mmCIF file of C-alpha atoms in Angstrom:
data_model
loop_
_atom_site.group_PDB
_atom_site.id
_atom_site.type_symbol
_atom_site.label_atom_id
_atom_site.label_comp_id
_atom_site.label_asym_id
_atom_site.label_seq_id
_atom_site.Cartn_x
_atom_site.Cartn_y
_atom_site.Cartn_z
ATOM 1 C CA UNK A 1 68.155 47.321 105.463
ATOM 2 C CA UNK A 2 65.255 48.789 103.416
ATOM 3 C CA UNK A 3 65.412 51.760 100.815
ATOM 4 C CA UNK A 4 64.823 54.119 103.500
ATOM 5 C CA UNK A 5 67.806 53.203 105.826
ATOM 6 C CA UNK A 6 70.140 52.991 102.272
ATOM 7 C CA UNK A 7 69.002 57.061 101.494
ATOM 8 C CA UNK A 8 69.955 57.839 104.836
ATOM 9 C CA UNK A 9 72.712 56.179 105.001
ATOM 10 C CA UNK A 10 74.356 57.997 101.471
ATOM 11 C CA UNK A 11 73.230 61.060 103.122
ATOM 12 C CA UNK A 12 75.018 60.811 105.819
ATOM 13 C CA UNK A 13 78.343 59.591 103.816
ATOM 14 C CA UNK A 14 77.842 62.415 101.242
ATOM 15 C CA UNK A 15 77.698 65.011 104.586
ATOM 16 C CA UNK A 16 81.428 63.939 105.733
ATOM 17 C CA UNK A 17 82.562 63.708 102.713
ATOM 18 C CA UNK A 18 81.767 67.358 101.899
ATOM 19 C CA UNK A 19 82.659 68.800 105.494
ATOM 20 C CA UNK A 20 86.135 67.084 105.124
ATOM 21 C CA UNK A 21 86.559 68.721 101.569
ATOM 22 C CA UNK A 22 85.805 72.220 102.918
ATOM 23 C CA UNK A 23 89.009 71.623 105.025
ATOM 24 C CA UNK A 24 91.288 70.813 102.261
ATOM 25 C CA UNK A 25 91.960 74.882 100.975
ATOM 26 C CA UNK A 26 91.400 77.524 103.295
ATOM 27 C CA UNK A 27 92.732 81.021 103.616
ATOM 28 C CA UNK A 28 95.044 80.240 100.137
ATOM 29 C CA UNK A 29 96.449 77.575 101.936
ATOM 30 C CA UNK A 30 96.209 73.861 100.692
ATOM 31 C CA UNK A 31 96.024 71.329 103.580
ATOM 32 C CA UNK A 32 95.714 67.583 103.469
ATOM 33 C CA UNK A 33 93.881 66.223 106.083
ATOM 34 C CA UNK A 34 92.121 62.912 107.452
ATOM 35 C CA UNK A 35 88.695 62.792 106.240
ATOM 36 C CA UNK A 36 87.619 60.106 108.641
ATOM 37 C CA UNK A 37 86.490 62.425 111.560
ATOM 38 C CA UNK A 38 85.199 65.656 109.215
ATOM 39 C CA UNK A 39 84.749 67.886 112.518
ATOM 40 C CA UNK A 40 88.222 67.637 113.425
ATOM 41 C CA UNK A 41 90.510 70.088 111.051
ATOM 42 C CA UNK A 42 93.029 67.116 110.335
ATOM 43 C CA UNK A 43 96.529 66.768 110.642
ATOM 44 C CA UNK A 44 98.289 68.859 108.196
ATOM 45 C CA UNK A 45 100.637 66.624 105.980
ATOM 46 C CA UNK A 46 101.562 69.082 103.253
ATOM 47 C CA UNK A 47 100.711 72.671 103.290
ATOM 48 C CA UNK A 48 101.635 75.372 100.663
ATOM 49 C CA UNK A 49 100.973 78.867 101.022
ATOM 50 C CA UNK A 50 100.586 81.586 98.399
ATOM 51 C CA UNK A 51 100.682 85.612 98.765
ATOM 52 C CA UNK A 52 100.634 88.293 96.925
ATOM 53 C CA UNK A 53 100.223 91.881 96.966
ATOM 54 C CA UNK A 54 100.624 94.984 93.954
ATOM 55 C CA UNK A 55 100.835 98.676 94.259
ATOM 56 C CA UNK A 56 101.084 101.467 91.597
ATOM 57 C CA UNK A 57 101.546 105.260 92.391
ATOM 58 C CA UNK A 58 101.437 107.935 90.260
ATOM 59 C CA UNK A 59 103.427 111.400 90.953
ATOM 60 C CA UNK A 60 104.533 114.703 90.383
ATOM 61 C CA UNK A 61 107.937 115.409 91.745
ATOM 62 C CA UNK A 62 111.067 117.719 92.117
ATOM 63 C CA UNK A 63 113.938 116.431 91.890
ATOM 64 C CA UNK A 64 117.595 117.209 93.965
ATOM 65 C CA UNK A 65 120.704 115.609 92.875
ATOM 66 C CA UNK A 66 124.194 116.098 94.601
ATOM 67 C CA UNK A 67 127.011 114.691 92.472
ATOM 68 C CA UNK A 68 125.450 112.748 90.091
ATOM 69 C CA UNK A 69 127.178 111.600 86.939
ATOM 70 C CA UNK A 70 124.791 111.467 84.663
ATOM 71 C CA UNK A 71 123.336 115.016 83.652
ATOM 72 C CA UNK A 72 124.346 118.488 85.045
ATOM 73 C CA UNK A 73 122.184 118.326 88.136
ATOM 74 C CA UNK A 74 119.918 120.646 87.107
ATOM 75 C CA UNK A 75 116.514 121.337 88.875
ATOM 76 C CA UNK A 76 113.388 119.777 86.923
ATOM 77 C CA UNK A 77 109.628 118.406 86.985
ATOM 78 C CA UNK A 78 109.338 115.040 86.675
ATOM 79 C CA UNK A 79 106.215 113.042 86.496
ATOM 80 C CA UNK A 80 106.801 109.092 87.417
ATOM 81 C CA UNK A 81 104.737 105.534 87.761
ATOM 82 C CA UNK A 82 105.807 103.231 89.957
ATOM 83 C CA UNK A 83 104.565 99.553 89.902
ATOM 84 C CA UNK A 84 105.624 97.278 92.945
ATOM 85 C CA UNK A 85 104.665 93.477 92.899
ATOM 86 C CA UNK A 86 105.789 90.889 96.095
ATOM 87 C CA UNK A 87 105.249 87.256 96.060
ATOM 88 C CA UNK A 88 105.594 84.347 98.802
ATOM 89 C CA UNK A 89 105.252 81.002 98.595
ATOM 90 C CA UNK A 90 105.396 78.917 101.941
ATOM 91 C CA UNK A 91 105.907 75.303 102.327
ATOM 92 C CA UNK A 92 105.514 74.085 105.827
ATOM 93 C CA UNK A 93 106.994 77.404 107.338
ATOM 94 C CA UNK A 94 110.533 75.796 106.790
ATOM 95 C CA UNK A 95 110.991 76.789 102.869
ATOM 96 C CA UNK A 96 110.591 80.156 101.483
ATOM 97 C CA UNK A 97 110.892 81.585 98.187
ATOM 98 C CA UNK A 98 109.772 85.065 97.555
ATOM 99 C CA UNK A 99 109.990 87.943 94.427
ATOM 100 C CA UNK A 100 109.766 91.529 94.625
ATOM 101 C CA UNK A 101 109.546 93.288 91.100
ATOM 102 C CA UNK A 102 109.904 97.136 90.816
ATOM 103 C CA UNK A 103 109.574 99.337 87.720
ATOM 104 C CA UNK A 104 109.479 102.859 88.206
ATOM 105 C CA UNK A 105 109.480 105.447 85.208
ATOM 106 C CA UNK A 106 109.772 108.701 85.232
ATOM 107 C CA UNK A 107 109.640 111.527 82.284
ATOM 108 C CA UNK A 108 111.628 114.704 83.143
ATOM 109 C CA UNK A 109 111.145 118.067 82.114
ATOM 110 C CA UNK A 110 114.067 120.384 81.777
ATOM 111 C CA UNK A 111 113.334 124.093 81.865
ATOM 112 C CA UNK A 112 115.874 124.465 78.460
ATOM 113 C CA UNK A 113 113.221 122.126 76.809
ATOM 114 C CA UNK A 114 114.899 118.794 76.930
ATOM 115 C CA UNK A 115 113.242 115.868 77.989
ATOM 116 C CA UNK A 116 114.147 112.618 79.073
ATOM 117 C CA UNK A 117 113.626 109.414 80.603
ATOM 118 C CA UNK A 118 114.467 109.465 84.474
ATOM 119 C CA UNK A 119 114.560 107.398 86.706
ATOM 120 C CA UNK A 120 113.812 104.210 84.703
ATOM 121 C CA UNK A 121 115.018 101.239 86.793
ATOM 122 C CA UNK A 122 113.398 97.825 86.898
ATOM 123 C CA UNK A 123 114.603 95.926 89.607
ATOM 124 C CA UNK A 124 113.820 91.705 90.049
ATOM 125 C CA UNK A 125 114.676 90.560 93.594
ATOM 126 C CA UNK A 126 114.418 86.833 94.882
ATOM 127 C CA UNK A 127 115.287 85.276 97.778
ATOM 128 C CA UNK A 128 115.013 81.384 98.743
ATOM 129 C CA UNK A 129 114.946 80.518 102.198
ATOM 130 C CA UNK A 130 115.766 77.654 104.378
ATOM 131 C CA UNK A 131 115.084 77.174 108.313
ATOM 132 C CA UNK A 132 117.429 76.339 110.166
ATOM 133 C CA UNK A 133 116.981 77.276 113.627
ATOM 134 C CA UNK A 134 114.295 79.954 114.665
ATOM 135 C CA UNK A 135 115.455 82.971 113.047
ATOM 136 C CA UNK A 136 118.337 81.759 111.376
ATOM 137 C CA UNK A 137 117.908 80.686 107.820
ATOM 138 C CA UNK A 138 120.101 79.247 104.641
ATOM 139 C CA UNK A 139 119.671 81.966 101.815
ATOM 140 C CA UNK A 140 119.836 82.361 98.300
ATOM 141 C CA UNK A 141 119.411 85.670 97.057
ATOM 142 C CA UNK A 142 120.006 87.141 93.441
ATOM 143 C CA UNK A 143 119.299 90.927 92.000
ATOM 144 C CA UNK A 144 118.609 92.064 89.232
ATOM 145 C CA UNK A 145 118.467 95.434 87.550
ATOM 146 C CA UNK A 146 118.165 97.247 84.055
ATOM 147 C CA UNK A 147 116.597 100.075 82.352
ATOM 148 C CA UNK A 148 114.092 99.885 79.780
ATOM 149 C CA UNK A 149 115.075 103.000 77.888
ATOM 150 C CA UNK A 150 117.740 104.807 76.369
ATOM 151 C CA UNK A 151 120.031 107.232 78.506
ATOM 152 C CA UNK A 152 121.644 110.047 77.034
ATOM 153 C CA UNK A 153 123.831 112.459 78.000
ATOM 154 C CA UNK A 154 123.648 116.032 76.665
ATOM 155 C CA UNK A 155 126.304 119.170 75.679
ATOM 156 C CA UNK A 156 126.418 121.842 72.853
ATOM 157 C CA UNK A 157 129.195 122.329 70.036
ATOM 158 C CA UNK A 158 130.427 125.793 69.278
ATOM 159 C CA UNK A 159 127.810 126.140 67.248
ATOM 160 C CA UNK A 160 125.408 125.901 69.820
ATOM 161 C CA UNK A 161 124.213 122.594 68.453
ATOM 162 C CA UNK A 162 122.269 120.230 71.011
ATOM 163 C CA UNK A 163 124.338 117.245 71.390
ATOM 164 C CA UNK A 164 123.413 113.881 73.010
ATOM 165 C CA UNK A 165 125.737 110.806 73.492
ATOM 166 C CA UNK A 166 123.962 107.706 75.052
ATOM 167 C CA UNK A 167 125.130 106.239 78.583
ATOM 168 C CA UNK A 168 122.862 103.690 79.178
ATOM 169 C CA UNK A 169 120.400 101.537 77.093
ATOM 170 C CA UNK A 170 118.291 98.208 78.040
ATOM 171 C CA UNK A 171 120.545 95.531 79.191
ATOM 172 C CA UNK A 172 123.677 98.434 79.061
ATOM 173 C CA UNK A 173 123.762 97.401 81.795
ATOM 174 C CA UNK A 174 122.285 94.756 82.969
ATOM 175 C CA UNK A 175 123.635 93.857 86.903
ATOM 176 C CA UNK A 176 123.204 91.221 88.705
ATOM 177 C CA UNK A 177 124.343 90.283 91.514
ATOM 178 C CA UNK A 178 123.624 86.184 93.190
ATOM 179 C CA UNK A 179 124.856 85.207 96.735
ATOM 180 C CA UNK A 180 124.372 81.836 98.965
ATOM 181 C CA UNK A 181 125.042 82.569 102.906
ATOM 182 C CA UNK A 182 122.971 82.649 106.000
ATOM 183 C CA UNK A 183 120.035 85.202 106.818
ATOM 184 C CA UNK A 184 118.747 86.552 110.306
ATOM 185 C CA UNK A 185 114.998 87.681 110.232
ATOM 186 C CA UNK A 186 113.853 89.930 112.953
ATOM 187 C CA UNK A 187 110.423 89.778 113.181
ATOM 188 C CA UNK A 188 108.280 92.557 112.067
ATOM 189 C CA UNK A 189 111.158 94.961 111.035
ATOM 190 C CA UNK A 190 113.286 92.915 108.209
ATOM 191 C CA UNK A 191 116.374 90.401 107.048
ATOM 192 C CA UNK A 192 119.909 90.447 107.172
ATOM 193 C CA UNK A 193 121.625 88.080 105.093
ATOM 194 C CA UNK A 194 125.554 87.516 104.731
ATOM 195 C CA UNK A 195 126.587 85.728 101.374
ATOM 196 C CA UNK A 196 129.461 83.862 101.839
ATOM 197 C CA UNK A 197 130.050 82.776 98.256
ATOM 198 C CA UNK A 198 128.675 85.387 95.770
ATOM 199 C CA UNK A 199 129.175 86.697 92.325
ATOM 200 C CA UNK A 200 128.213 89.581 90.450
ATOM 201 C CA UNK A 201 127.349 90.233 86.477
ATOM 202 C CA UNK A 202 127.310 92.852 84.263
ATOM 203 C CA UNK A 203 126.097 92.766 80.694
ATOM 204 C CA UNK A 204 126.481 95.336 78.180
ATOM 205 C CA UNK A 205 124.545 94.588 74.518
ATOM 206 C CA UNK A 206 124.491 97.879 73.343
ATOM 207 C CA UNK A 207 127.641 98.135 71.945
ATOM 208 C CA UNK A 208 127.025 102.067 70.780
ATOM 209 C CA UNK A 209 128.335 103.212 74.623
ATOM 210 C CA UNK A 210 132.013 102.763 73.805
ATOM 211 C CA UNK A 211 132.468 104.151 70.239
ATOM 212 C CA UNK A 212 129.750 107.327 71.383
ATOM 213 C CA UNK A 213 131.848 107.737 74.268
ATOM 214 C CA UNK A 214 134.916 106.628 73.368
ATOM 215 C CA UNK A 215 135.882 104.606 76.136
ATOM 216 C CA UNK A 216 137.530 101.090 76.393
ATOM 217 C CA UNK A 217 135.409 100.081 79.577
ATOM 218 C CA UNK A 218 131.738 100.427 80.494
ATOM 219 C CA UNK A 219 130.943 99.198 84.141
ATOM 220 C CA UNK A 220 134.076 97.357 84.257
ATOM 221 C CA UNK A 221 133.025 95.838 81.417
ATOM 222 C CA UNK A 222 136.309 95.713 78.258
ATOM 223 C CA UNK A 223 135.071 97.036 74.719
ATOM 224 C CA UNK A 224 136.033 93.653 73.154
ATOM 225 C CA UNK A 225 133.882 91.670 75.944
ATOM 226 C CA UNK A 226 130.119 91.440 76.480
ATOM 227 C CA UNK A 227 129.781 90.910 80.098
ATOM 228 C CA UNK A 228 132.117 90.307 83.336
ATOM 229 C CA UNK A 229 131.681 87.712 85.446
ATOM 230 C CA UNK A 230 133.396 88.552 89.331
ATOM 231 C CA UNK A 231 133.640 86.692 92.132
ATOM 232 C CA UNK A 232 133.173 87.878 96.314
ATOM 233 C CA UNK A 233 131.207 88.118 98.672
ATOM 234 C CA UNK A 234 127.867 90.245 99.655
ATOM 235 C CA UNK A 235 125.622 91.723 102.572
ATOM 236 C CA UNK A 236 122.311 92.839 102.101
ATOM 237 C CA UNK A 237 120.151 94.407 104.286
ATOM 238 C CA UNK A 238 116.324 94.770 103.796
ATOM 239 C CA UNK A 239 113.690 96.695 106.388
ATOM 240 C CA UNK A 240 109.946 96.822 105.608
ATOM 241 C CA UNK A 241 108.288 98.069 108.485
ATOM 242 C CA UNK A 242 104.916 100.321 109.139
ATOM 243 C CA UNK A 243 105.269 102.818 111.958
ATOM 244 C CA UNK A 244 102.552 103.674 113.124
ATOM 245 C CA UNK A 245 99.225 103.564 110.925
ATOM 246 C CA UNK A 246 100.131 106.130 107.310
ATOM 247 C CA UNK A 247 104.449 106.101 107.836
ATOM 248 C CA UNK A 248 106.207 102.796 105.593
ATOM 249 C CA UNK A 249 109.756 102.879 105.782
ATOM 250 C CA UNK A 250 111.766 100.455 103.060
ATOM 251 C CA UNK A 251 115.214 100.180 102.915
ATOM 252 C CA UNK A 252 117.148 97.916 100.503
ATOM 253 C CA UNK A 253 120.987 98.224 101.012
ATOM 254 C CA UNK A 254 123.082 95.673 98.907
ATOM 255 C CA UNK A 255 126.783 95.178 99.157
ATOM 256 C CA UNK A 256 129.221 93.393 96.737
ATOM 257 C CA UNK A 257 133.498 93.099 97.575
ATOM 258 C CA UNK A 258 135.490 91.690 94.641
ATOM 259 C CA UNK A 259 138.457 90.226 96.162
ATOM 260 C CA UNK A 260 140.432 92.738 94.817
ATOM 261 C CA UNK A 261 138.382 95.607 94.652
ATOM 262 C CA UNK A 262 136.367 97.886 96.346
ATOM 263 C CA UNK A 263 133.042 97.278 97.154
ATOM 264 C CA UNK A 264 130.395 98.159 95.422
ATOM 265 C CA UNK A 265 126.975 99.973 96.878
ATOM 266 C CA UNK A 266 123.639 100.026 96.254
ATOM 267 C CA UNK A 267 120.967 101.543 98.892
ATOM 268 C CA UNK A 268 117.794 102.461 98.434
ATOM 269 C CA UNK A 269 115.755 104.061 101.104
ATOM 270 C CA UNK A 270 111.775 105.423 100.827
ATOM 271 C CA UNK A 271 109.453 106.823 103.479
ATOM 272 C CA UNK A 272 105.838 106.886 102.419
ATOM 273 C CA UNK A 273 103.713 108.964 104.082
ATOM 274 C CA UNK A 274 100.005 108.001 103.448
ATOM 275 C CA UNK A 275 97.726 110.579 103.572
ATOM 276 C CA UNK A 276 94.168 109.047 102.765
ATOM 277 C CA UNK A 277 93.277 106.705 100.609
ATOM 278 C CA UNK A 278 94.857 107.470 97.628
ATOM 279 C CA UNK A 279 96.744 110.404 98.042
ATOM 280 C CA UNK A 280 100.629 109.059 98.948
ATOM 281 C CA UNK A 281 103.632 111.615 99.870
ATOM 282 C CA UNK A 282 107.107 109.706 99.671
ATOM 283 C CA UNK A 283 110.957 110.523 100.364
ATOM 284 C CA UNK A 284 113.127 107.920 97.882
ATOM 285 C CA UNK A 285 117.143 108.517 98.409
ATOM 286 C CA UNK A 286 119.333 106.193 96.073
ATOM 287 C CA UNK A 287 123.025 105.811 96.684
ATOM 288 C CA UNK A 288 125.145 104.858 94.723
ATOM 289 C CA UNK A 289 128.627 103.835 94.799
ATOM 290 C CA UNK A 290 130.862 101.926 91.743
ATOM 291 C CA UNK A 291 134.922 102.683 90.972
ATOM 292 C CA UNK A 292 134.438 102.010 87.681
ATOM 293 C CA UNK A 293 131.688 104.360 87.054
ATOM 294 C CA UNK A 294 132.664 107.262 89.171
ATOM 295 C CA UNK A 295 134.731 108.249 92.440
ATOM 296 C CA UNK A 296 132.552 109.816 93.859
ATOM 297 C CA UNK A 297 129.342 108.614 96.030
ATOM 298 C CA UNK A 298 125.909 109.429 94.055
ATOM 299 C CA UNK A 299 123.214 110.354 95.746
ATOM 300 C CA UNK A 300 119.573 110.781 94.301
ATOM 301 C CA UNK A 301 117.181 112.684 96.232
ATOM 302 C CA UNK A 302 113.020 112.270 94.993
ATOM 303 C CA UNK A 303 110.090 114.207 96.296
ATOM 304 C CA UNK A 304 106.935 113.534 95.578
ATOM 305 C CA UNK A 305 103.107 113.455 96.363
ATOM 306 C CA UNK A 306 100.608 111.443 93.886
ATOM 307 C CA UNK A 307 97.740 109.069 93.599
ATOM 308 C CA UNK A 308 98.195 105.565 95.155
ATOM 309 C CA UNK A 309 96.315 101.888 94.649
ATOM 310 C CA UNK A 310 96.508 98.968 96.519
ATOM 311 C CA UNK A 311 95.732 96.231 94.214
#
């Protein structure tokens, strides 16, 4: 074989070799395939997958509160960010493990001139999946959730002194609640998971709650401890779903029974209306419900229109 036939033969070898590397990520996805026939797209031996998706929304809201502990319920303005990041990582379609961070901050204005930080709840949210059969998965799923600021509540002296006394603080407290159980995923609309073996902390570092407040017990939390540890089991809920082309509805609802107590219940629900581009009107409802913290079922109502991006 002369020069000539050697060139063309390199050529050709260099060709295959650089159609079958085109095949090996595509779409985020890493594939291994055969390389020995480059036109064919290969067998797939290993495959990972990798999403992910932020938002951010800025807004100007009014606020409606129905017996909520913390503050008088008073009408205010309140101008809050909210920053929502979701990861997935796929491997082979059988193993899942996703994240969903929230932070949303809001700064309140009351009309007697006090100011505050509210809402201000960050929220970490990850969930491990397993196939089993179809729709039926193995689950892990833990929660967590803190402020970043401190809380305060306020009140006046006979003197007519401005008082505060702080309720909250970062990590005061810090809940979070881990489960292992089965999930059901119905396409397009959401998950339902069941843990069968769960557990639920709560941290309190701040020790300034119980001497300002002069209680023994902060979230079922004892003065002389710094966290409680309990033992149950959970149900969570979660729909993400678009109807039609501008309506998102999102509902988290989390559930935790002690043993020997009552449960414990978290739901969050938001309808986001999208307007244009960048103009977003939403409906958020929290509900909250905790023995220790109050008898009574809280309920936080937020309205609000503001800028929205898509990152």
């Amino acid at each position: 074989m002369g020069k000539r036939g050697c060139l063309v033969l390199l050529y050709v070898c260099l060709l295959s070799a650089m159609a079958g590397g085109q095949n090996l990520v595509w779409k985020d996805t890493m594939v291994l395939v055969a390389l020995q026939n480059p036109s064919d797209s290969g067998i797939s031996l290993v495959q990972f997958r990798f999403t992910q998706d932020m938002e951010y929304a800025f807004t100007c809201s009014n606020l409606l509160m129905l017996n909520w502990q913390k503050g008088d319920g008073v009408g205010q303005l309140t101008m809050q960010q909210l920053v929502k990041y979701r990861s997935k990582l796929n491997y082979s379609r059988n193993f899942t493990i996703s994240t969903s961070f929230i932070h949303s901050l809001g700064i309140q204005f009351f009309f007697d001139s006090i100011s505050r930080f509210q809402p201000d709840e960050n929220t970490l949210d990850t969930r491990m999946e397993l196939k089993l059969w179809k729709n039926l998965t193995f689950t892990f799923h833990s929660n967590l959730t803190t402020r970043l600021f401190n809380g305060y509540d306020y009140s006046s002296d006979q003197g007519g002194t401005l008082l505060r006394t702080i309720n909250s603080a970062f990590l005061t407290p810090l809940l979070g609640t881990f489960s292992a159980g089965f999930g059901w995923t119905v396409p397009r609309l959401g998950t339902f998971s069941l843990g069968l073996s769960a557990a639920k902390l709560t941290v309190v570092v701040n020790r300034d709650v119980f001497d300002q407040q002069d209680i023994i017990e902060f979230y079922g939390v004892p003065k002389e401890k710094s966290h409680w540890f309990e033992y149950g089991f959970s149900m969570h809920l979660m729909v993400d779903k678009d109807i039609l082309k501008r309506v998102h509805w999102n509902c988290d609802l989390l559930i935790f029974k002690n043993y020997q107590k009552p449960i414990d219940l978290v739901v969050r629900n938001l309808i986001a209306i999208r307007l244009n581009k960048m103009l977003k009107a939403t409906i958020q409802t929290r509900i909250c419900y905790e023995k220790e913290v109050s008898e009574n079922i809280q309920v936080e109502n937020l309205f609000s229109l503001g800028l929205y991006f898509n990152l």
